[in-house]
Structures are given as C-alpha cells and as structure tokens.
PDB file of C-alpha atoms in Angstrom:
ATOM      1  CA  UNK A  23     -20.393  -0.104  11.331  1.00 58.00           C
ATOM      2  CA  UNK A  24     -19.356  -3.414   9.797  1.00 85.00           C
ATOM      3  CA  UNK A  25     -15.563  -3.722   9.651  1.00 95.00           C
ATOM      4  CA  UNK A  26     -14.994  -7.443   9.037  1.00 97.00           C
ATOM      5  CA  UNK A  27     -16.658  -9.945   6.748  1.00 98.00           C
ATOM      6  CA  UNK A  28     -16.128 -13.319   5.098  1.00 98.00           C
ATOM      7  CA  UNK A  29     -16.744 -14.533   1.570  1.00 98.00           C
ATOM      8  CA  UNK A  30     -18.692 -17.798   1.677  1.00 96.00           C
ATOM      9  CA  UNK A  31     -16.961 -18.631   4.948  1.00 97.00           C
ATOM     10  CA  UNK A  32     -13.508 -17.643   3.681  1.00 98.00           C
ATOM     11  CA  UNK A  33     -11.670 -14.850   5.524  1.00 98.00           C
ATOM     12  CA  UNK A  34      -9.513 -14.090   2.459  1.00 98.00           C
ATOM     13  CA  UNK A  35     -11.883 -11.515   0.994  1.00 98.00           C
ATOM     14  CA  UNK A  36      -9.113  -9.775  -0.955  1.00 98.00           C
ATOM     15  CA  UNK A  37      -8.725 -12.849  -3.141  1.00 98.00           C
ATOM     16  CA  UNK A  38     -12.349 -12.585  -4.300  1.00 98.00           C
ATOM     17  CA  UNK A  39     -13.017  -8.836  -4.389  1.00 98.00           C
ATOM     18  CA  UNK A  40     -11.388  -5.758  -5.881  1.00 98.00           C
ATOM     19  CA  UNK A  41     -12.478  -2.290  -4.751  1.00 98.00           C
ATOM     20  CA  UNK A  42     -11.781   0.903  -6.694  1.00 98.00           C
ATOM     21  CA  UNK A  43     -12.796   4.503  -6.008  1.00 98.00           C
ATOM     22  CA  UNK A  44     -16.113   4.398  -7.881  1.00 97.00           C
ATOM     23  CA  UNK A  45     -17.016   0.719  -8.106  1.00 98.00           C
ATOM     24  CA  UNK A  46     -16.164  -2.747  -6.835  1.00 98.00           C
ATOM     25  CA  UNK A  47     -15.961  -6.072  -8.639  1.00 98.00           C
ATOM     26  CA  UNK A  48     -17.085  -9.324  -7.004  1.00 98.00           C
ATOM     27  CA  UNK A  49     -17.669 -12.878  -8.274  1.00 98.00           C
ATOM     28  CA  UNK A  50     -20.967 -14.029  -9.740  1.00 98.00           C
ATOM     29  CA  UNK A  51     -21.430 -16.346  -6.767  1.00 97.00           C
ATOM     30  CA  UNK A  52     -21.249 -13.507  -4.232  1.00 98.00           C
ATOM     31  CA  UNK A  53     -24.316 -13.560  -2.026  1.00 97.00           C
ATOM     32  CA  UNK A  54     -26.729 -10.637  -1.934  1.00 97.00           C
ATOM     33  CA  UNK A  55     -25.729 -10.139   1.692  1.00 97.00           C
ATOM     34  CA  UNK A  56     -22.071  -9.796   0.717  1.00 98.00           C
ATOM     35  CA  UNK A  57     -22.846  -7.449  -2.187  1.00 98.00           C
ATOM     36  CA  UNK A  58     -25.036  -5.308   0.045  1.00 97.00           C
ATOM     37  CA  UNK A  59     -22.312  -5.094   2.702  1.00 97.00           C
ATOM     38  CA  UNK A  60     -19.773  -3.876   0.134  1.00 98.00           C
ATOM     39  CA  UNK A  61     -22.233  -1.402  -1.372  1.00 97.00           C
ATOM     40  CA  UNK A  62     -23.119   0.088   2.006  1.00 96.00           C
ATOM     41  CA  UNK A  63     -19.564   0.178   3.344  1.00 97.00           C
ATOM     42  CA  UNK A  64     -18.043   1.924   0.333  1.00 97.00           C
ATOM     43  CA  UNK A  65     -21.078   3.699  -1.102  1.00 97.00           C
ATOM     44  CA  UNK A  66     -20.262   2.500  -4.634  1.00 97.00           C
ATOM     45  CA  UNK A  67     -21.733   0.278  -7.327  1.00 97.00           C
ATOM     46  CA  UNK A  68     -20.832  -3.415  -7.168  1.00 98.00           C
ATOM     47  CA  UNK A  69     -20.258  -5.279 -10.439  1.00 98.00           C
ATOM     48  CA  UNK A  70     -20.614  -9.069 -10.555  1.00 98.00           C
ATOM     49  CA  UNK A  71     -18.607 -11.166 -13.009  1.00 98.00           C
ATOM     50  CA  UNK A  72     -16.067 -13.934 -13.338  1.00 98.00           C
ATOM     51  CA  UNK A  73     -12.607 -13.591 -14.872  1.00 98.00           C
ATOM     52  CA  UNK A  74     -11.377 -16.513 -16.994  1.00 96.00           C
ATOM     53  CA  UNK A  75     -14.333 -18.359 -15.460  1.00 97.00           C
ATOM     54  CA  UNK A  76     -12.949 -17.949 -11.947  1.00 97.00           C
ATOM     55  CA  UNK A  77     -14.245 -16.286  -8.786  1.00 98.00           C
ATOM     56  CA  UNK A  78     -10.806 -15.058  -7.631  1.00 98.00           C
ATOM     57  CA  UNK A  79     -11.443 -11.516  -8.851  1.00 98.00           C
ATOM     58  CA  UNK A  80      -8.982  -9.917  -6.437  1.00 98.00           C
ATOM     59  CA  UNK A  81      -6.141 -12.071  -7.731  1.00 98.00           C
ATOM     60  CA  UNK A  82      -6.922 -11.456 -11.400  1.00 98.00           C
ATOM     61  CA  UNK A  83      -7.811  -7.749 -11.451  1.00 98.00           C
ATOM     62  CA  UNK A  84      -6.034  -4.528 -10.479  1.00 98.00           C
ATOM     63  CA  UNK A  85      -6.059  -0.899 -11.555  1.00 98.00           C
ATOM     64  CA  UNK A  86      -6.463   2.735 -10.653  1.00 98.00           C
ATOM     65  CA  UNK A  87      -8.520   5.720 -11.829  1.00 97.00           C
ATOM     66  CA  UNK A  88      -6.963   5.451 -15.298  1.00 98.00           C
ATOM     67  CA  UNK A  89      -7.848   1.865 -16.073  1.00 98.00           C
ATOM     68  CA  UNK A  90      -8.025  -1.823 -15.181  1.00 98.00           C
ATOM     69  CA  UNK A  91      -5.508  -4.596 -15.815  1.00 98.00           C
ATOM     70  CA  UNK A  92      -6.626  -8.196 -15.956  1.00 98.00           C
ATOM     71  CA  UNK A  93      -5.859 -11.614 -17.390  1.00 96.00           C
ATOM     72  CA  UNK A  94      -5.700 -12.030 -21.138  1.00 94.00           C
ATOM     73  CA  UNK A  95      -7.664 -15.242 -20.632  1.00 95.00           C
ATOM     74  CA  UNK A  96     -10.813 -13.298 -19.761  1.00 96.00           C
ATOM     75  CA  UNK A  97     -13.673 -14.273 -22.052  1.00 96.00           C
ATOM     76  CA  UNK A  98     -15.259 -11.755 -24.436  1.00 97.00           C
ATOM     77  CA  UNK A  99     -18.299 -11.550 -22.144  1.00 98.00           C
ATOM     78  CA  UNK A 100     -16.142 -10.915 -19.056  1.00 98.00           C
ATOM     79  CA  UNK A 101     -14.059  -8.374 -20.951  1.00 98.00           C
ATOM     80  CA  UNK A 102     -17.203  -6.503 -21.976  1.00 98.00           C
ATOM     81  CA  UNK A 103     -18.305  -6.205 -18.352  1.00 98.00           C
ATOM     82  CA  UNK A 104     -14.951  -4.717 -17.351  1.00 98.00           C
ATOM     83  CA  UNK A 105     -14.784  -2.426 -20.391  1.00 98.00           C
ATOM     84  CA  UNK A 106     -18.150  -1.013 -19.349  1.00 97.00           C
ATOM     85  CA  UNK A 107     -16.450   0.151 -16.141  1.00 97.00           C
ATOM     86  CA  UNK A 108     -13.161   1.547 -17.437  1.00 98.00           C
ATOM     87  CA  UNK A 109     -10.353   1.164 -19.971  1.00 98.00           C
ATOM     88  CA  UNK A 110      -8.892  -2.339 -19.784  1.00 98.00           C
ATOM     89  CA  UNK A 111      -5.398  -3.713 -20.422  1.00 97.00           C
ATOM     90  CA  UNK A 112      -4.938  -7.472 -20.774  1.00 96.00           C
ATOM     91  CA  UNK A 113      -1.883  -9.447 -19.682  1.00 94.00           C
ATOM     92  CA  UNK A 114      -1.413 -12.001 -22.439  1.00 81.00           C
ATOM     93  CA  UNK A 115       1.524 -13.950 -21.013  1.00 70.00           C
ATOM     94  CA  UNK A 116       1.623 -16.795 -18.487  1.00 77.00           C
ATOM     95  CA  UNK A 117       2.167 -14.372 -15.588  1.00 85.00           C
ATOM     96  CA  UNK A 118      -1.342 -12.944 -15.892  1.00 90.00           C
ATOM     97  CA  UNK A 119      -2.756 -12.894 -12.337  1.00 96.00           C
ATOM     98  CA  UNK A 120      -2.729  -9.093 -12.372  1.00 97.00           C
ATOM     99  CA  UNK A 121      -4.074  -8.657  -8.846  1.00 98.00           C
ATOM    100  CA  UNK A 122      -1.301 -10.827  -7.456  1.00 98.00           C
ATOM    101  CA  UNK A 123       1.644  -9.385  -9.363  1.00 97.00           C
ATOM    102  CA  UNK A 124       0.708  -5.675  -9.441  1.00 98.00           C
ATOM    103  CA  UNK A 125       0.000  -3.204  -6.636  1.00 98.00           C
ATOM    104  CA  UNK A 126      -1.430   0.094  -7.856  1.00 98.00           C
ATOM    105  CA  UNK A 127      -3.028   3.368  -6.869  1.00 98.00           C
ATOM    106  CA  UNK A 128      -3.163   6.755  -8.592  1.00 98.00           C
ATOM    107  CA  UNK A 129       0.457   7.589  -7.697  1.00 97.00           C
ATOM    108  CA  UNK A 130       2.509   4.430  -8.091  1.00 98.00           C
ATOM    109  CA  UNK A 131       2.528   0.819  -9.244  1.00 98.00           C
ATOM    110  CA  UNK A 132       4.743  -1.941  -7.900  1.00 98.00           C
ATOM    111  CA  UNK A 133       5.147  -5.039 -10.051  1.00 98.00           C
ATOM    112  CA  UNK A 134       6.558  -8.548  -9.719  1.00 97.00           C
ATOM    113  CA  UNK A 135      10.334  -8.329 -10.269  1.00 96.00           C
ATOM    114  CA  UNK A 136      10.284 -11.120 -12.865  1.00 94.00           C
ATOM    115  CA  UNK A 137       7.820  -9.363 -15.129  1.00 92.00           C
ATOM    116  CA  UNK A 138       9.604  -8.415 -18.372  1.00 90.00           C
ATOM    117  CA  UNK A 139      10.656  -4.777 -18.647  1.00 90.00           C
ATOM    118  CA  UNK A 140       8.441  -4.201 -21.676  1.00 90.00           C
ATOM    119  CA  UNK A 141       5.355  -5.184 -19.663  1.00 91.00           C
ATOM    120  CA  UNK A 142       6.365  -2.896 -16.806  1.00 94.00           C
ATOM    121  CA  UNK A 143       6.678  -0.054 -19.307  1.00 96.00           C
ATOM    122  CA  UNK A 144       3.240  -0.808 -20.749  1.00 96.00           C
ATOM    123  CA  UNK A 145       1.729  -0.872 -17.256  1.00 97.00           C
ATOM    124  CA  UNK A 146       3.334   2.468 -16.432  1.00 98.00           C
ATOM    125  CA  UNK A 147       1.991   4.039 -19.617  1.00 98.00           C
ATOM    126  CA  UNK A 148      -1.486   2.544 -19.212  1.00 98.00           C
ATOM    127  CA  UNK A 149      -1.976   3.454 -15.543  1.00 98.00           C
ATOM    128  CA  UNK A 150      -0.059   6.739 -15.989  1.00 98.00           C
ATOM    129  CA  UNK A 151       2.096   6.173 -12.901  1.00 98.00           C
ATOM    130  CA  UNK A 152       5.762   5.351 -12.222  1.00 98.00           C
ATOM    131  CA  UNK A 153       6.399   1.608 -11.964  1.00 98.00           C
ATOM    132  CA  UNK A 154       8.876  -0.051  -9.601  1.00 97.00           C
ATOM    133  CA  UNK A 155       9.847  -3.694 -10.101  1.00 97.00           C
ATOM    134  CA  UNK A 156      10.439  -5.064  -6.598  1.00 98.00           C
ATOM    135  CA  UNK A 157       9.442  -7.401  -3.808  1.00 98.00           C
ATOM    136  CA  UNK A 158       7.824  -6.586  -0.471  1.00 98.00           C
ATOM    137  CA  UNK A 159       9.530  -8.407   2.351  1.00 96.00           C
ATOM    138  CA  UNK A 160      11.034 -10.643  -0.289  1.00 95.00           C
ATOM    139  CA  UNK A 161       7.540 -11.542  -1.543  1.00 97.00           C
ATOM    140  CA  UNK A 162       7.296 -11.102  -5.335  1.00 97.00           C
ATOM    141  CA  UNK A 163       3.478 -11.180  -5.427  1.00 98.00           C
ATOM    142  CA  UNK A 164       3.335  -7.536  -4.361  1.00 98.00           C
ATOM    143  CA  UNK A 165      -0.414  -7.275  -4.978  1.00 98.00           C
ATOM    144  CA  UNK A 166      -1.054  -9.646  -2.093  1.00 98.00           C
ATOM    145  CA  UNK A 167       1.813  -8.437   0.131  1.00 98.00           C
ATOM    146  CA  UNK A 168       0.272  -4.959   0.396  1.00 98.00           C
ATOM    147  CA  UNK A 169      -2.851  -2.855  -0.124  1.00 98.00           C
ATOM    148  CA  UNK A 170      -2.550   0.587  -1.713  1.00 98.00           C
ATOM    149  CA  UNK A 171      -5.173   3.336  -1.761  1.00 98.00           C
ATOM    150  CA  UNK A 172      -4.884   7.024  -2.580  1.00 98.00           C
ATOM    151  CA  UNK A 173      -4.481   7.778   1.140  1.00 97.00           C
ATOM    152  CA  UNK A 174      -1.891   5.216   2.219  1.00 98.00           C
ATOM    153  CA  UNK A 175      -0.125   1.904   1.682  1.00 98.00           C
ATOM    154  CA  UNK A 176      -0.362  -0.997   4.144  1.00 98.00           C
ATOM    155  CA  UNK A 177       2.508  -3.447   3.672  1.00 98.00           C
ATOM    156  CA  UNK A 178       3.682  -6.777   5.023  1.00 97.00           C
ATOM    157  CA  UNK A 179       5.668  -6.387   8.264  1.00 97.00           C
ATOM    158  CA  UNK A 180       8.552  -8.210   6.603  1.00 97.00           C
ATOM    159  CA  UNK A 181       9.276  -5.266   4.307  1.00 98.00           C
ATOM    160  CA  UNK A 182      12.901  -4.151   4.368  1.00 97.00           C
ATOM    161  CA  UNK A 183      14.230  -0.634   4.842  1.00 97.00           C
ATOM    162  CA  UNK A 184      15.507  -0.663   1.248  1.00 97.00           C
ATOM    163  CA  UNK A 185      12.096  -1.676  -0.076  1.00 97.00           C
ATOM    164  CA  UNK A 186      10.445   1.120   1.911  1.00 97.00           C
ATOM    165  CA  UNK A 187      12.933   3.600   0.476  1.00 96.00           C
ATOM    166  CA  UNK A 188      12.137   2.446  -3.063  1.00 96.00           C
ATOM    167  CA  UNK A 189       8.466   3.251  -2.467  1.00 97.00           C
ATOM    168  CA  UNK A 190       9.164   6.520  -0.634  1.00 96.00           C
ATOM    169  CA  UNK A 191      11.282   7.697  -3.555  1.00 96.00           C
ATOM    170  CA  UNK A 192       8.109   7.705  -5.673  1.00 95.00           C
ATOM    171  CA  UNK A 193       5.262   8.665  -3.331  1.00 96.00           C
ATOM    172  CA  UNK A 194       4.764  10.781  -0.216  1.00 94.00           C
ATOM    173  CA  UNK A 195       1.775   8.708   0.926  1.00 97.00           C
ATOM    174  CA  UNK A 196       2.084   7.172   4.400  1.00 97.00           C
ATOM    175  CA  UNK A 197       3.480   3.640   4.384  1.00 97.00           C
ATOM    176  CA  UNK A 198       2.826   1.390   7.356  1.00 97.00           C
ATOM    177  CA  UNK A 199       3.154  -2.260   8.252  1.00 98.00           C
ATOM    178  CA  UNK A 200       0.310  -4.441   9.426  1.00 98.00           C
ATOM    179  CA  UNK A 201      -1.338  -7.840   9.294  1.00 98.00           C
ATOM    180  CA  UNK A 202      -4.832  -9.256   8.808  1.00 98.00           C
ATOM    181  CA  UNK A 203      -6.774 -12.313   9.964  1.00 98.00           C
ATOM    182  CA  UNK A 204      -4.828 -12.823  13.202  1.00 97.00           C
ATOM    183  CA  UNK A 205      -1.313 -12.434  11.886  1.00 97.00           C
ATOM    184  CA  UNK A 206      -1.332 -12.991   8.122  1.00 98.00           C
ATOM    185  CA  UNK A 207       1.395 -10.878   6.538  1.00 97.00           C
ATOM    186  CA  UNK A 208      -0.232 -11.197   3.098  1.00 98.00           C
ATOM    187  CA  UNK A 209      -2.452  -8.233   3.824  1.00 98.00           C
ATOM    188  CA  UNK A 210      -3.830  -8.111   0.299  1.00 98.00           C
ATOM    189  CA  UNK A 211      -5.515 -11.479   0.787  1.00 98.00           C
ATOM    190  CA  UNK A 212      -7.635 -10.268   3.681  1.00 98.00           C
ATOM    191  CA  UNK A 213      -8.314  -6.585   3.089  1.00 98.00           C
ATOM    192  CA  UNK A 214     -10.221  -4.498   0.544  1.00 98.00           C
ATOM    193  CA  UNK A 215     -10.000  -0.720   0.679  1.00 98.00           C
ATOM    194  CA  UNK A 216     -10.218   2.582  -1.137  1.00 98.00           C
ATOM    195  CA  UNK A 217      -9.798   6.176   0.020  1.00 97.00           C
ATOM    196  CA  UNK A 218     -13.269   6.156   1.580  1.00 96.00           C
ATOM    197  CA  UNK A 219     -13.397   2.994   3.670  1.00 97.00           C
ATOM    198  CA  UNK A 220     -12.286  -0.623   4.128  1.00 98.00           C
ATOM    199  CA  UNK A 221     -13.392  -4.146   4.979  1.00 98.00           C
ATOM    200  CA  UNK A 222     -11.127  -6.811   6.488  1.00 98.00           C
ATOM    201  CA  UNK A 223     -11.376 -10.580   6.761  1.00 98.00           C
ATOM    202  CA  UNK A 224     -13.612 -11.873   9.518  1.00 98.00           C
ATOM    203  CA  UNK A 225     -10.685 -13.094  11.662  1.00 98.00           C
ATOM    204  CA  UNK A 226      -8.935  -9.711  11.744  1.00 98.00           C
ATOM    205  CA  UNK A 227      -8.346  -8.578  15.328  1.00 97.00           C
ATOM    206  CA  UNK A 228      -9.177  -5.238  16.882  1.00 97.00           C
ATOM    207  CA  UNK A 229      -5.498  -4.345  17.029  1.00 97.00           C
ATOM    208  CA  UNK A 230      -5.080  -5.146  13.327  1.00 98.00           C
ATOM    209  CA  UNK A 231      -8.152  -3.048  12.485  1.00 98.00           C
ATOM    210  CA  UNK A 232      -6.694  -0.144  14.431  1.00 97.00           C
ATOM    211  CA  UNK A 233      -3.490  -0.374  12.457  1.00 97.00           C
ATOM    212  CA  UNK A 234      -5.391  -0.436   9.156  1.00 98.00           C
ATOM    213  CA  UNK A 235      -7.327   2.664  10.160  1.00 97.00           C
ATOM    214  CA  UNK A 236      -4.142   4.442  11.231  1.00 97.00           C
ATOM    215  CA  UNK A 237      -2.281   3.800   7.980  1.00 97.00           C
ATOM    216  CA  UNK A 238      -5.222   4.755   5.749  1.00 97.00           C
ATOM    217  CA  UNK A 239      -6.247   7.730   7.861  1.00 96.00           C
ATOM    218  CA  UNK A 240      -9.666   6.399   8.884  1.00 93.00           C
ATOM    219  CA  UNK A 241      -9.213   7.187  12.583  1.00 76.00           C
TER     220      UNK A 241
END
C-alpha cells in the first residue's frame, strides 16, 4: 500500500492538501494520479479548489467534523465549494492562514498564541471544542508543528513537557513525537492523516513511517 507521495515533486504534501474524515481538499492543479492516490488511500471524496487563488490548501484550511475554517480572502466561488462540504468560518484578519495557525480534531483545537482572545473564543464555539492558545516546541504555527486526528496527535520532537501537559489536560488521545521527510520537525508540512489512514511526504523514512503508525494506531 502506498505510504509516501509527492505533490508535483514537492515532499511537503501537507502544505497543499487537507484531509478530513469524510473528504479531502486538494488544489485545482493536483494531477489525476495524486487525486486517485488520496481517494484510494483514504476511501473518501476529493474536492479540488483554490483558496484566495492559491494552491496551498493545507496552509489555508483546517477544521473538524463540525466545520471548516479558512481565509476570509477566499473568493465567493471558492467559498461556495467549501460550503458545499460543511459549515465554514472565515478568518477576516491578517492572520488568516488557518491551516498554519490552528490544529484541530473533534476533541481539541490549539491556536497561535498571538491570535486575539475573541477569535480563539469564536473558534472554540464554531468547532465545539476547547481551545488552547500555545506553541509546540516554541513554534507558534501549531498547525504545521503537529498533525491531529481523532486517534492521536503527532507533534514536533521539540515539544516541551509543559506543552504536552497543556494538551493532556484537555484530551486523553495519545500524543507522540515524530518527524517527516528525513528529519523535518514541522510534521504538518509533510503528513496528511485522518482516523482511517495517512500519507507522508516522499522523503519520509521507514523509521518515521513506523512512528507515525504507532502514534495514530495504524500498526
């Protein structure tokens, strides 16, 4: 079974793709081969779009079973595509790369510590989960420093004991450290996953794949 893949030669597949439980979102320029690989691996529908005219879907989109959060700069046409999939919340301020600044599953959301409190409260209400404003290993772009599914959370190996405790205070899901693409600690850039399966960047080693499978319970 395919475990690693690239996007147009780029190992950072998490920057371009966002996978949820029932569907995935990829850029308009995704090849049919790439779309087919995602469809077969996860067994879900794949939606093609841009967000604010860009292909970096993974950086601009996040969510859980209750809804999607994306950039307020999404066009009406792009917004309509997303609204056809789920409820959508738009970030209308300059810090609008939702996939970079928010990490979410059905139990918890972590958000960039510099996001205003009122936005954190809106995110909590919209996704219907507790929200923690924090860093992961000192990295404020928590959406790229970790990958969260409903079966586990893979985090950057630089995470501190205090940061782990902050997450453990909210969820009982297993939390484990790991890397992708031969040592990248920004695991969200090179990994897409849900509770059913995963795909990692093409350079991800066998050891790194084993760690991913351990944390998410795919062994």
